[in-house]
Tab-separated table of C-alpha atoms in Angstrom:
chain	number	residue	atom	x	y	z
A	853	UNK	CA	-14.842	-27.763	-17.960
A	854	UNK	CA	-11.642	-29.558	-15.311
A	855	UNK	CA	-12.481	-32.925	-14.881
A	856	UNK	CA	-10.030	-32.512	-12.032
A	857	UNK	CA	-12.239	-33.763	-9.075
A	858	UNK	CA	-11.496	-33.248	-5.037
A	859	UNK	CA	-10.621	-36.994	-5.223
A	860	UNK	CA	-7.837	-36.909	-7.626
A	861	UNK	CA	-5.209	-35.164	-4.723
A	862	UNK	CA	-5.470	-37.773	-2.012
A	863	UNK	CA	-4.596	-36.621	1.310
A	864	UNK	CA	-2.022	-33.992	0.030
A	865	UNK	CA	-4.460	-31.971	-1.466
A	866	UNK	CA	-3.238	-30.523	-4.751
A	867	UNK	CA	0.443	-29.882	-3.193
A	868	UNK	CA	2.240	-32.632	-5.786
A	869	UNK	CA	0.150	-30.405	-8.841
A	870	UNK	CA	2.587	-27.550	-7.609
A	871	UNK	CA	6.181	-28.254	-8.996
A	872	UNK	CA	9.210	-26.220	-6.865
A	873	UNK	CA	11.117	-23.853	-9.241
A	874	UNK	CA	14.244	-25.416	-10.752
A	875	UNK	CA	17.535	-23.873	-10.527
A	876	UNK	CA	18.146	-21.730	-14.050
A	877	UNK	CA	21.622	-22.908	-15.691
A	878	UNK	CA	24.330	-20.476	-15.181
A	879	UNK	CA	26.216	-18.202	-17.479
A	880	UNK	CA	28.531	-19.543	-19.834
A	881	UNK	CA	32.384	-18.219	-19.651
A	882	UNK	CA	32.648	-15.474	-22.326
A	883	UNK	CA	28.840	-15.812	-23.502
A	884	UNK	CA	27.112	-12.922	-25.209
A	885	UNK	CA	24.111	-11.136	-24.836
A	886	UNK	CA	20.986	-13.069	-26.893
A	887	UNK	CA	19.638	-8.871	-27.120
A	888	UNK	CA	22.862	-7.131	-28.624
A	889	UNK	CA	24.734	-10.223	-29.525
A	890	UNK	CA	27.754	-7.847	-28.887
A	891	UNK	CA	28.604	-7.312	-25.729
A	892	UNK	CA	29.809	-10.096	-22.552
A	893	UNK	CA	26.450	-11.644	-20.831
A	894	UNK	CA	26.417	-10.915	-17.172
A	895	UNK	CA	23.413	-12.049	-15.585
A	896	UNK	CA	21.012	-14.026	-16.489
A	897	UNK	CA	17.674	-14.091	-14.423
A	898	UNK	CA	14.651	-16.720	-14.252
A	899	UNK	CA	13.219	-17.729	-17.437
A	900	UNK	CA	15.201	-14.998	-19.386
A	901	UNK	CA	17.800	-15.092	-21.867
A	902	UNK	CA	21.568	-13.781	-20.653
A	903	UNK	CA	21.825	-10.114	-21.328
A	904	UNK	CA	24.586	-7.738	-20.846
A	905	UNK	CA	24.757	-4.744	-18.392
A	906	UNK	CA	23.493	-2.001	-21.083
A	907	UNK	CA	20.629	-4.042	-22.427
A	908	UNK	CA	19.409	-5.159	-18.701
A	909	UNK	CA	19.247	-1.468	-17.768
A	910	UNK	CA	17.497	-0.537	-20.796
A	911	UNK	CA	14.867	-3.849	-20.557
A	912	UNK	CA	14.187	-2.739	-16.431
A	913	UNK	CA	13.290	1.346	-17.591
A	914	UNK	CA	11.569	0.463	-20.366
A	915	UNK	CA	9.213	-1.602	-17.947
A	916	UNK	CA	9.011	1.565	-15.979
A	917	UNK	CA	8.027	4.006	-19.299
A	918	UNK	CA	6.094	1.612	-20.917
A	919	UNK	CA	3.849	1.484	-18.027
A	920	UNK	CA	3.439	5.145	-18.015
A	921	UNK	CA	3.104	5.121	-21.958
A	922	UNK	CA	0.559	3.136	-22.136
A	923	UNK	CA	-1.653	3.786	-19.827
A	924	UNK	CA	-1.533	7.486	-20.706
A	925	UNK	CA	-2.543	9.292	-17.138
A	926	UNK	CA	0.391	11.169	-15.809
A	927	UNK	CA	-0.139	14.209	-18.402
A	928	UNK	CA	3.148	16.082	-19.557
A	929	UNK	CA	4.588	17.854	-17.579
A	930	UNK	CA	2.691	17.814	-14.061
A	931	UNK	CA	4.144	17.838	-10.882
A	932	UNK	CA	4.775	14.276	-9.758
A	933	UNK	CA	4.676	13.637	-5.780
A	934	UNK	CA	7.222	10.618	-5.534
A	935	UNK	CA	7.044	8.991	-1.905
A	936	UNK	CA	10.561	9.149	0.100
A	937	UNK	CA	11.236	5.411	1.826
A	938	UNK	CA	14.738	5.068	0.740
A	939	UNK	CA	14.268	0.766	0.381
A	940	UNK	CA	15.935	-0.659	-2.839
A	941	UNK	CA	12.892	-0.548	-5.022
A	942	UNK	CA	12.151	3.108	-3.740
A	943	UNK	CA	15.892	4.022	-5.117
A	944	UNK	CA	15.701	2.212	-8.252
A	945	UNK	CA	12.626	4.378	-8.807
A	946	UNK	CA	14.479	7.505	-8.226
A	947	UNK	CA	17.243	6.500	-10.004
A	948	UNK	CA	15.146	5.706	-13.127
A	949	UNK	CA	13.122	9.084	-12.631
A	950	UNK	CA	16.341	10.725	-12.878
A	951	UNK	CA	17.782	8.818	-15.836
A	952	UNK	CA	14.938	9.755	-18.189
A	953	UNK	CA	14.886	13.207	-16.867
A	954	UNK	CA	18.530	13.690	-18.697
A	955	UNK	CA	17.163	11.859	-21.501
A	956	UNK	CA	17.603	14.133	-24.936
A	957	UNK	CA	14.490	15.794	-26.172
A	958	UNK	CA	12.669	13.258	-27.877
A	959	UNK	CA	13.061	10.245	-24.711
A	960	UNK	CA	12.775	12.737	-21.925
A	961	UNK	CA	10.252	12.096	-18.941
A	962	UNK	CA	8.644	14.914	-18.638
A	963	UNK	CA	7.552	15.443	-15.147
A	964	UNK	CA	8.469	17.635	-12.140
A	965	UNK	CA	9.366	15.515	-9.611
A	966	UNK	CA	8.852	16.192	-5.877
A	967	UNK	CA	10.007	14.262	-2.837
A	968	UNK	CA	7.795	14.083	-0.101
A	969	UNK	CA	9.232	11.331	3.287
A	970	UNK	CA	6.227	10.785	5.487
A	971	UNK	CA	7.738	9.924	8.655
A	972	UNK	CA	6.191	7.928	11.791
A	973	UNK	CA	9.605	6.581	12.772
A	974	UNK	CA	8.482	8.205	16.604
A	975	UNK	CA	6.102	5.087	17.108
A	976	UNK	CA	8.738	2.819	17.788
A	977	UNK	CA	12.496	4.736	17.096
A	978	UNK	CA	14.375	6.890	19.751
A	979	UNK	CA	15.172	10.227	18.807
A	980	UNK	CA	18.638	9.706	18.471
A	981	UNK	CA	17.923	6.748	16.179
A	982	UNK	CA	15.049	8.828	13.616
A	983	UNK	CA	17.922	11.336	13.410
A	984	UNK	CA	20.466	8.691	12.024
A	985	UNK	CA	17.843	7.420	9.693
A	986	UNK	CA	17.362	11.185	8.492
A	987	UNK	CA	21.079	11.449	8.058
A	988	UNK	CA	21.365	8.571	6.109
A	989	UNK	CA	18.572	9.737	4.101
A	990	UNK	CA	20.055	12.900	3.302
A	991	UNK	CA	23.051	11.012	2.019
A	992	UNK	CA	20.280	9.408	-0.743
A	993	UNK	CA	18.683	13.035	-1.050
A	994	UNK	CA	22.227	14.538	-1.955
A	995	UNK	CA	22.609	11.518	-4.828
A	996	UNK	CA	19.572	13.306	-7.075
A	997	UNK	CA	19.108	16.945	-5.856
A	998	UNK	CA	15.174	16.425	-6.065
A	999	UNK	CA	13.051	19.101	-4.694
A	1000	UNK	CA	12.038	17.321	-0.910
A	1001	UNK	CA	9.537	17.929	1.609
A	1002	UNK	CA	8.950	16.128	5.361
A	1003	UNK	CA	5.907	15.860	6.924
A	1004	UNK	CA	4.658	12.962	9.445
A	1005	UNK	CA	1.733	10.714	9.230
A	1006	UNK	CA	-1.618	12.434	10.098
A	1007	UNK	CA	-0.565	15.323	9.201
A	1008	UNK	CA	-1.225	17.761	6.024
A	1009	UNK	CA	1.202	20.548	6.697
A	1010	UNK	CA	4.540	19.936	5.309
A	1011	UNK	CA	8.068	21.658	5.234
A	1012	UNK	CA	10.718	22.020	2.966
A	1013	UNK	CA	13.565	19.628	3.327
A	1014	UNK	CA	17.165	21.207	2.732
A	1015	UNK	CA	19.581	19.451	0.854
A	1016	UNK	CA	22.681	20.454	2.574
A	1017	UNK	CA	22.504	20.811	6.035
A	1018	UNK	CA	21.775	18.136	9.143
A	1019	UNK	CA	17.561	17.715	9.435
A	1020	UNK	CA	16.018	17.859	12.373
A	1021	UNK	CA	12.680	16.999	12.821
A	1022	UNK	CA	10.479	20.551	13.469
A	1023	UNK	CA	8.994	20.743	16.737
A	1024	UNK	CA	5.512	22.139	14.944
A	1025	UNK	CA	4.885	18.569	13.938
A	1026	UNK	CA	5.068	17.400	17.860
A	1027	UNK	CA	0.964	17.354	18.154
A	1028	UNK	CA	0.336	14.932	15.178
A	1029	UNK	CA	2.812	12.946	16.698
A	1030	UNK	CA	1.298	12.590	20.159
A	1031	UNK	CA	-2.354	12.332	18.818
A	1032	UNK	CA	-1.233	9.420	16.392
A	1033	UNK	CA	1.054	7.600	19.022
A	1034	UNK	CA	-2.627	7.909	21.527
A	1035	UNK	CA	-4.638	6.656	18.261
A	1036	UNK	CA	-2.584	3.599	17.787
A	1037	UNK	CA	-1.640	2.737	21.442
A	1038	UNK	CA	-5.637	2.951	21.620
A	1039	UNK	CA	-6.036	0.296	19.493
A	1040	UNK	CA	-6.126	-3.276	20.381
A	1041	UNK	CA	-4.961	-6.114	17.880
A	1042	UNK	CA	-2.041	-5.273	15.806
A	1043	UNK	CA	-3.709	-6.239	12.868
A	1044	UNK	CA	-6.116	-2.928	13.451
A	1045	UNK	CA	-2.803	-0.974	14.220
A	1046	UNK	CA	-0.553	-2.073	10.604
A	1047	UNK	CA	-3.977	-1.356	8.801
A	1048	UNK	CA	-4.934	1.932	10.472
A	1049	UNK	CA	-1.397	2.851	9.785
A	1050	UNK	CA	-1.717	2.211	6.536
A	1051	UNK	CA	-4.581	4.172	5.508
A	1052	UNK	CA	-2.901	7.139	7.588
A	1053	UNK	CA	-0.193	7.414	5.442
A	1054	UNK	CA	-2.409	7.337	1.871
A	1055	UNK	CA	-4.088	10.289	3.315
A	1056	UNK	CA	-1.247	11.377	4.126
A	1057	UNK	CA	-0.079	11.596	1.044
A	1058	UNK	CA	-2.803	12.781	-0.216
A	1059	UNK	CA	-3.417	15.811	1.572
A	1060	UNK	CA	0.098	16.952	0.826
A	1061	UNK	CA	-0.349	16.230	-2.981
A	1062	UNK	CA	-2.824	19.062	-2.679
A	1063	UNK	CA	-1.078	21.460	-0.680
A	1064	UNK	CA	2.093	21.024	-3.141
A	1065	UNK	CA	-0.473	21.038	-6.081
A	1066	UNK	CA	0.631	17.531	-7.866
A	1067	UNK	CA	-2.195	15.516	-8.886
A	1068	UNK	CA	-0.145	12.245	-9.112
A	1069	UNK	CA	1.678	10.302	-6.373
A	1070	UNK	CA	4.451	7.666	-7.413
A	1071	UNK	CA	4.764	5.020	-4.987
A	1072	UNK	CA	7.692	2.411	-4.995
A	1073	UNK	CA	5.219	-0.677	-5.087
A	1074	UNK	CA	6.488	-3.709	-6.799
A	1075	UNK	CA	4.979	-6.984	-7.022
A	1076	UNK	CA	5.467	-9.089	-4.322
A	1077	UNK	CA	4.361	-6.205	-2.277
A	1078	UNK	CA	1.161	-6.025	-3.995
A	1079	UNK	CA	0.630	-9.613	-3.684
A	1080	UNK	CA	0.896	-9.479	0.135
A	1081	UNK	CA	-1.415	-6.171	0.092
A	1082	UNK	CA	-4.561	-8.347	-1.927
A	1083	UNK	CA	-4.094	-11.586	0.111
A	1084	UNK	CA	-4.016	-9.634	3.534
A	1085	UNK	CA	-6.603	-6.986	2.400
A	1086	UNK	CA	-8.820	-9.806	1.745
A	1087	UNK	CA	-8.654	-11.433	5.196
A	1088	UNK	CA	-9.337	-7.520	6.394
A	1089	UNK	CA	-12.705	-7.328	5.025
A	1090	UNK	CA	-11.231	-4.704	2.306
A	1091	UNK	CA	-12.157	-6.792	-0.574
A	1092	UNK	CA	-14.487	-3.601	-2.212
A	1093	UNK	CA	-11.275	-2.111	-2.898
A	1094	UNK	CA	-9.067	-4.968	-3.079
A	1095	UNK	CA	-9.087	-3.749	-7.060
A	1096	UNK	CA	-7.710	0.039	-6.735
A	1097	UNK	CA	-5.170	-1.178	-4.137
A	1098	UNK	CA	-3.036	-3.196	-6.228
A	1099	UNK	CA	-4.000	-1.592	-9.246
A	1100	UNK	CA	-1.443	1.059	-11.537
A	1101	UNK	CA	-3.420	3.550	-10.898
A	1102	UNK	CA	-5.466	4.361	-7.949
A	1103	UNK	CA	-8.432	6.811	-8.654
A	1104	UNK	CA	-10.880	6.324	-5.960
A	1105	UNK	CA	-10.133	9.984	-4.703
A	1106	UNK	CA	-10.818	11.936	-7.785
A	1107	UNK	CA	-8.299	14.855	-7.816
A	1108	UNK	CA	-4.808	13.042	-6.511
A	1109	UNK	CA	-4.046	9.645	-7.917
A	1110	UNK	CA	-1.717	7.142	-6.414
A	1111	UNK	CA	0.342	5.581	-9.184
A	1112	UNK	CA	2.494	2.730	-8.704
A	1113	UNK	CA	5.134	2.934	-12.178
A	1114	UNK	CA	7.105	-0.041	-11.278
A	1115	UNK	CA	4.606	-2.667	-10.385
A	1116	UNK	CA	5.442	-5.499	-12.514
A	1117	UNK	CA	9.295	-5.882	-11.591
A	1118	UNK	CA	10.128	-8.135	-9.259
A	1119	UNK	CA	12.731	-8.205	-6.206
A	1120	UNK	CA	15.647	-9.673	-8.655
A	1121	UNK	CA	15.389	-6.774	-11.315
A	1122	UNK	CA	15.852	-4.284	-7.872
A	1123	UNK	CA	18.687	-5.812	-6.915
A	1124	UNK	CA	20.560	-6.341	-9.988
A	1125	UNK	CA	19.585	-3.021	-11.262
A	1126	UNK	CA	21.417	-1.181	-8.353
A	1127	UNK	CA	23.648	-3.451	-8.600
A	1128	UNK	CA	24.436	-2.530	-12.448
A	1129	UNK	CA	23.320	0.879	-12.609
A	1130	UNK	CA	25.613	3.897	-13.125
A	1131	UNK	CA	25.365	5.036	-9.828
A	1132	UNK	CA	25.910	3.170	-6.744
A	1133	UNK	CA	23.219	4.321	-4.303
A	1134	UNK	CA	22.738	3.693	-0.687
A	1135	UNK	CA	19.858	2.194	0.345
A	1136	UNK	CA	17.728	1.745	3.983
A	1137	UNK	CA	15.967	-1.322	4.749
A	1138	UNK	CA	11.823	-1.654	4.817
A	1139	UNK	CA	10.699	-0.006	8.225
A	1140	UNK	CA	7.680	-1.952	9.710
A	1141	UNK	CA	7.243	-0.907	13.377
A	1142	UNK	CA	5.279	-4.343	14.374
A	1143	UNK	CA	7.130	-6.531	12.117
A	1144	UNK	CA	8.064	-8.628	15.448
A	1145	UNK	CA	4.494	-9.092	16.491
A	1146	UNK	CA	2.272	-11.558	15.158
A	1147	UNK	CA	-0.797	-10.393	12.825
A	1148	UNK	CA	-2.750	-11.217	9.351
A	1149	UNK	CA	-0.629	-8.671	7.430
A	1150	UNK	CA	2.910	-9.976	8.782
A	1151	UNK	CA	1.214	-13.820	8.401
A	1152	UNK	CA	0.525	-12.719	4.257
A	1153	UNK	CA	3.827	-11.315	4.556
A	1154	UNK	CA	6.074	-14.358	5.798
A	1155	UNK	CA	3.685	-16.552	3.133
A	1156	UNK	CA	4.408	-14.430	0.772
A	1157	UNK	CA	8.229	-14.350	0.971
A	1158	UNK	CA	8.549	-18.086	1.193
A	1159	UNK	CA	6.550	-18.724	-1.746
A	1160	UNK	CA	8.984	-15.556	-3.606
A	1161	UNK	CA	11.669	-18.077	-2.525
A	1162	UNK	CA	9.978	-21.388	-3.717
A	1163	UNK	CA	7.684	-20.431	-6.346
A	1164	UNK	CA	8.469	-17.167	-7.506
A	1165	UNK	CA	6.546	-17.267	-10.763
A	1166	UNK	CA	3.513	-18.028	-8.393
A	1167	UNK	CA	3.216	-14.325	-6.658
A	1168	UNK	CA	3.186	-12.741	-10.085
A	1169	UNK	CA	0.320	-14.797	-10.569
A	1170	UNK	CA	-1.135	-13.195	-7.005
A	1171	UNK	CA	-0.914	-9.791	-7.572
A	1172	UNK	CA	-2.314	-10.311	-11.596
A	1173	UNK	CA	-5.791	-11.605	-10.182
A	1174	UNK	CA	-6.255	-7.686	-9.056
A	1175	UNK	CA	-6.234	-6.659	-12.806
A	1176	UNK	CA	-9.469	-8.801	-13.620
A	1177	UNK	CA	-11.406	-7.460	-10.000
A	1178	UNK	CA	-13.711	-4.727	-11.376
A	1179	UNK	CA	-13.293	-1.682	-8.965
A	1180	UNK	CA	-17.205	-0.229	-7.998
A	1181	UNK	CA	-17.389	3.262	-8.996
A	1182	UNK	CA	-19.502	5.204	-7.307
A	1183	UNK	CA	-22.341	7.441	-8.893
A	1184	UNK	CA	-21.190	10.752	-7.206
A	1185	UNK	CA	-18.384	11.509	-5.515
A	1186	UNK	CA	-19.647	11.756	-2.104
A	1187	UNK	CA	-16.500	11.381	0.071
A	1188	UNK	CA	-15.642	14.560	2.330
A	1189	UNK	CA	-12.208	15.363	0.987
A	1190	UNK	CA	-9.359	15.740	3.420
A	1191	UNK	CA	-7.933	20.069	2.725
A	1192	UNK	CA	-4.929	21.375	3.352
A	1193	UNK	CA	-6.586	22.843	6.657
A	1194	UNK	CA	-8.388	19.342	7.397
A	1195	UNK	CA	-8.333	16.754	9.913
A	1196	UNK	CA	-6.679	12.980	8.729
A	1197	UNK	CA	-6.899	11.709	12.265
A	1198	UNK	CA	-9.906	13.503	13.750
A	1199	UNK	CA	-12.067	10.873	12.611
A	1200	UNK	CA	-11.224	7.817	14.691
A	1201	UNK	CA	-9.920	10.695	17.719
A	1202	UNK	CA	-13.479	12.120	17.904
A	1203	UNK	CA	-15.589	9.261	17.090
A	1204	UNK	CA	-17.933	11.657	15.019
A	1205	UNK	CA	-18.869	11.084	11.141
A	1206	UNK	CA	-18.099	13.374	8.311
A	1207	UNK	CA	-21.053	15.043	6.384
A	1208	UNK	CA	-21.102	13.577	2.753
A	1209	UNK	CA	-21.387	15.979	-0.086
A	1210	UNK	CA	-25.495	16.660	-0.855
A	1211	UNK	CA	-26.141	14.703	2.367
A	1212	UNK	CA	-27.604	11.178	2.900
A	1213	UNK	CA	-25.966	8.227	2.532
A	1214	UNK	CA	-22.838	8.389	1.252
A	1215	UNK	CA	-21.722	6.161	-1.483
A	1216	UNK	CA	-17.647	6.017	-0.400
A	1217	UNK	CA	-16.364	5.481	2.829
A	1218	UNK	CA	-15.337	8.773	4.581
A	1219	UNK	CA	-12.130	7.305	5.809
A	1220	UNK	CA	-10.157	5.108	3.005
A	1221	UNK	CA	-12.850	6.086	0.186
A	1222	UNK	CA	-13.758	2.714	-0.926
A	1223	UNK	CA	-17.014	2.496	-2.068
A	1224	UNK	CA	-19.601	1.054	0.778
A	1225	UNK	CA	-21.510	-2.204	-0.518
A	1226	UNK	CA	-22.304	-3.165	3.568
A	1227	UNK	CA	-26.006	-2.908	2.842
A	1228	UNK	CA	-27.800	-5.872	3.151
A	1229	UNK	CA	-24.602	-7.795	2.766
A	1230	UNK	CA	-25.644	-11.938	4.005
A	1231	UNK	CA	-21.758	-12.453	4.685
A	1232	UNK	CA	-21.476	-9.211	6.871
A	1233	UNK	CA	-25.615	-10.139	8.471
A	1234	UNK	CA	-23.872	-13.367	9.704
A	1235	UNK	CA	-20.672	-12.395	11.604
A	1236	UNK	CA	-22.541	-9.574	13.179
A	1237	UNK	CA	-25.436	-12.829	13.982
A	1238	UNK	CA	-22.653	-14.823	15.346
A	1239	UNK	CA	-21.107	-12.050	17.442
A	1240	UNK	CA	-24.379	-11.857	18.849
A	1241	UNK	CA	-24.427	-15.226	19.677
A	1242	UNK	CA	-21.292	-15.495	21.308
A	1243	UNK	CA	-21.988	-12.572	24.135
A	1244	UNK	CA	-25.949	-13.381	24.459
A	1245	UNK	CA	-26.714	-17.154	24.453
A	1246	UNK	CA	-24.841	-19.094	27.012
A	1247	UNK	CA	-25.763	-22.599	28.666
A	1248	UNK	CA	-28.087	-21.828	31.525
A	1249	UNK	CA	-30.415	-20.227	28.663
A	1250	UNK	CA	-33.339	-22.266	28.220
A	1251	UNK	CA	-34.863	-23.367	25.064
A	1252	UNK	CA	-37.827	-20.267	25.076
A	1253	UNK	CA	-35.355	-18.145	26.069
A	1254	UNK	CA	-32.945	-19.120	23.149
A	1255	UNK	CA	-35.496	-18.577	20.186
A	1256	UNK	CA	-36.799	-15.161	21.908
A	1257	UNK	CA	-33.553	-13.765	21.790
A	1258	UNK	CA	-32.674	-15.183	18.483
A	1259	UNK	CA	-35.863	-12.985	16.550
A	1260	UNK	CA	-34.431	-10.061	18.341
A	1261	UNK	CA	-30.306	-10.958	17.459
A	1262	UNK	CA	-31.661	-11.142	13.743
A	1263	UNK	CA	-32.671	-7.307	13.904
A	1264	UNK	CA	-29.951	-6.367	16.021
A	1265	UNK	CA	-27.652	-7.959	13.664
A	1266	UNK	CA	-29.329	-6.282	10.441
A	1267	UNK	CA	-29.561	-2.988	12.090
A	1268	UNK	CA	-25.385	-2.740	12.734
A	1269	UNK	CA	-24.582	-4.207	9.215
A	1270	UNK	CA	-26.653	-1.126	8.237
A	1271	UNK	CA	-25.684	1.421	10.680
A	1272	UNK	CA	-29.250	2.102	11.500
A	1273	UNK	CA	-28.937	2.552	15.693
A	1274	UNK	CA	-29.358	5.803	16.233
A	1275	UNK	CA	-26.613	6.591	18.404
A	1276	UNK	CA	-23.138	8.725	17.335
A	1277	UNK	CA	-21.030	5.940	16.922
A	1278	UNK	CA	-23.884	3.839	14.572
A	1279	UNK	CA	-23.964	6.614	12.637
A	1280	UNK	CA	-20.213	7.110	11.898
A	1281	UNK	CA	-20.123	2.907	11.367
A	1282	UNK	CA	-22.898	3.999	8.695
A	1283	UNK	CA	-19.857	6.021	6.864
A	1284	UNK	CA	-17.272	3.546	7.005
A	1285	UNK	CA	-16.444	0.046	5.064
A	1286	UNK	CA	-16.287	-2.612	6.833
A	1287	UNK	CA	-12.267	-2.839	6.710
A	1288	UNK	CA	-12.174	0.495	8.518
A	1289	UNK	CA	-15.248	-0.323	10.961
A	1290	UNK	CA	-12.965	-3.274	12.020
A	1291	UNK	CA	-10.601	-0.534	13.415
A	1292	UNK	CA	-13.106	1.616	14.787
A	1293	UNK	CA	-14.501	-1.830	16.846
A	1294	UNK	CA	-10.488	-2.561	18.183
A	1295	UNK	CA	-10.755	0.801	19.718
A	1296	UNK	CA	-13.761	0.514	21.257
A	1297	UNK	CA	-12.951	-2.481	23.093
């Protein structure tokens, strides 16, 4: 057991315990790889020996295929949905989808890849500006001739992208647009609007998986992203499914999983493997459209990067505490399933619930599919308790008046951690997890 008492860190708390990552030496003129112990050494990253260009290409997509290999759930030869972002780590996962594709027999990958770019650019770009980024994504498009669709956010139809050709957004895609620009403009704190956002796109990407038949989505996920996703989903309430987000694999909706291949590299693998690969790619920066605006996910975010920068060893150790979460599975899959013909944003537009499969309660929530562990939650009972509170007591109550209206807060509080009101919107809260509940509440206000 630590002896390690509160005492022991003084006013500092336990900042002196934490020691700031050293500088690694440099490379030596003319020294050789420790891997081939042939060829010139020409990097040499934290806490690794120097390696050469060929055997730091071949460490970086081995990471990739081992973690593929071994967890044995993209089957041969299915049709792989690989999410279109065109950031450095979303190349380098192109790049090294391509490379084993021209493997020889025996090392091939064998998938059929398919592009899909999800774009919601039109919430904060001008149209002359998504067109440039569409241009300059065709230039990555043209660098691997994968199959590629386009689609935007809320939407499950999709069309083919053509690889030669200028792109023009399709003018059949103009509704979704203006009913997710009125969704998010609806919604009050930006912290509801990056997180709303978010789970948009996964159904998103979803619901095209279907239509394009690939039960597998690849996204471009590396660590210090995931490490920002569990600390921020944690201070969102999402903590049920804190586990599946950051996880390899992503199951909670049965039929499509999201898989995230590349995981456990870190920033300085992405840049040094563009940097030493074959092919010299282009690459876009990260798109966040309220990046400039203060909220719990960009707060994670600018935590996150400083500590990459100070303690780098540290956010590995972030994103790892996922692994040991165990993700609640629920008995039945009762979660209404988004078809091709379905409705992503109809939900939160026409504040009514979906029907669960079998009826009753539904296990999952009908939104992000996490399973719902609200009832009789204590933690949940006393933030709903304290909202009360704060809009019901104030100081020209009296002391009867006080502990008359505190019996009835105490139901009122257990009834909406339960959803058990019996009005339309109670009843969709009863379908939702608390994360997404959170957004439903920033709309209402």
């Amino acid at each position: 057991m630590c002896s390690i008492v509160e005492d022991d860190f003084g006013d500092d708390g336990g900042v002196h315990a934490m020691k700031e990552d050293t500088p690694q030496p440099q490379l030596v003129e003319n020294e050789l790889c420790r891997k081939c112990n042939v060829e010139e050494a020409v990097l040499k990253l934290d806490h690794k020996e120097p390696q050469c260009r060929m055997c730091f290409l071949s460490y970086v997509r081995h990471k990739f295929r081992a973690s593929l290999g071994s967890s044995k759930i993209v089957r041969r030869g299915s049709r792989v949905l690989i999410i279109l972002t065109g950031t450095p780590e979303n190349v380098a996962l192109l790049d090294m989808v391509r490379f084993g594709l021209e493997q020889d027999a025996f090392k091939q990958l064998r998938i059929e890849p398919v592009l899909l770019f999800v774009d919601d650019d039109f919430l904060s770009k001008t149209p002359p500006e998504r067109q440039e980024k569409l241009a300059n994504l065709q230039d990555i498009l043209r660098q691997f001739s994968f199959p590629t669709h386009y689609t935007v956010s809320g939407s499950t139809k999709v069309v083919e992208w053509p690889s030669d050709g200028a792109f023009t957004p399709p003018e059949t895609f103009s509704l979704e647009e203006d009913r997710l620009r009125e969704i998010i403009n609806g919604t009050r704190s930006v912290t509801s609007k990056q997180d709303l956002l978010e789970q948009v796109r996964k159904q998103t990407y979803q619901a095209v998986a279907r239509t394009l038949q690939c039960n597998y989505v690849f996204l471009s996920d590396i660590g210090i992203d995931l490490a920002k996703t569990l600390l921020s989903h944690v201070a969102l309430g999402r903590g049920c499914s804190i586990a599946q987000d950051v996880a390899f694999c992503d199951d909670r909706n049965g039929t499509v999983k999201l898989i995230r291949p590349i995981r456990d590299l870190n920033p300085d693998e992405i840049t040094q493997y563009l940097k030493l690969a074959e092919k010299q790619h282009n690459t876009l920066d990260r798109v966040d459209h309220f990046a400039d605006r203060p909220s719990l996910q960009n707060l994670t975010a600018k935590f996150i990067d400083n500590l990459q920068e100070s303690f780098p060893s540290t956010v590995s150790t972030i994103y790892r505490t996922g692994d040991k979460l165990d993700a609640l599975k629920p008995t039945h899959n009762s979660r209404a399933e988004v078809s091709t013909e379905g409705d992503i944003l109809g939900l939160f537009q026409k504040k009514k619930p979906a029907i669960p499969r079998g009826g009753g309660d539904p296990e999952q929530c009908v939104f992000c599919g996490a399973v719902l562990d609200y009832r009789g939650s204590k933690t949940l009972y006393a933030t709903e308790y304290s909202r009360l509170v704060s809009s019901r007591v104030n100081a020209s109550c009296s002391h009867e008046d006080i502990l008359v209206k505190s019996k009835q807060m105490e139901l009122d509080a257990a009834r909406m951690v339960n959803g058990e009101d019996e009005d339309e919107l109670s009843q969709l809260k009863k379908n939702l997890c608390h994360g997404c509940r959170n957004i439903l509440v920033d709309q209402e206000q």
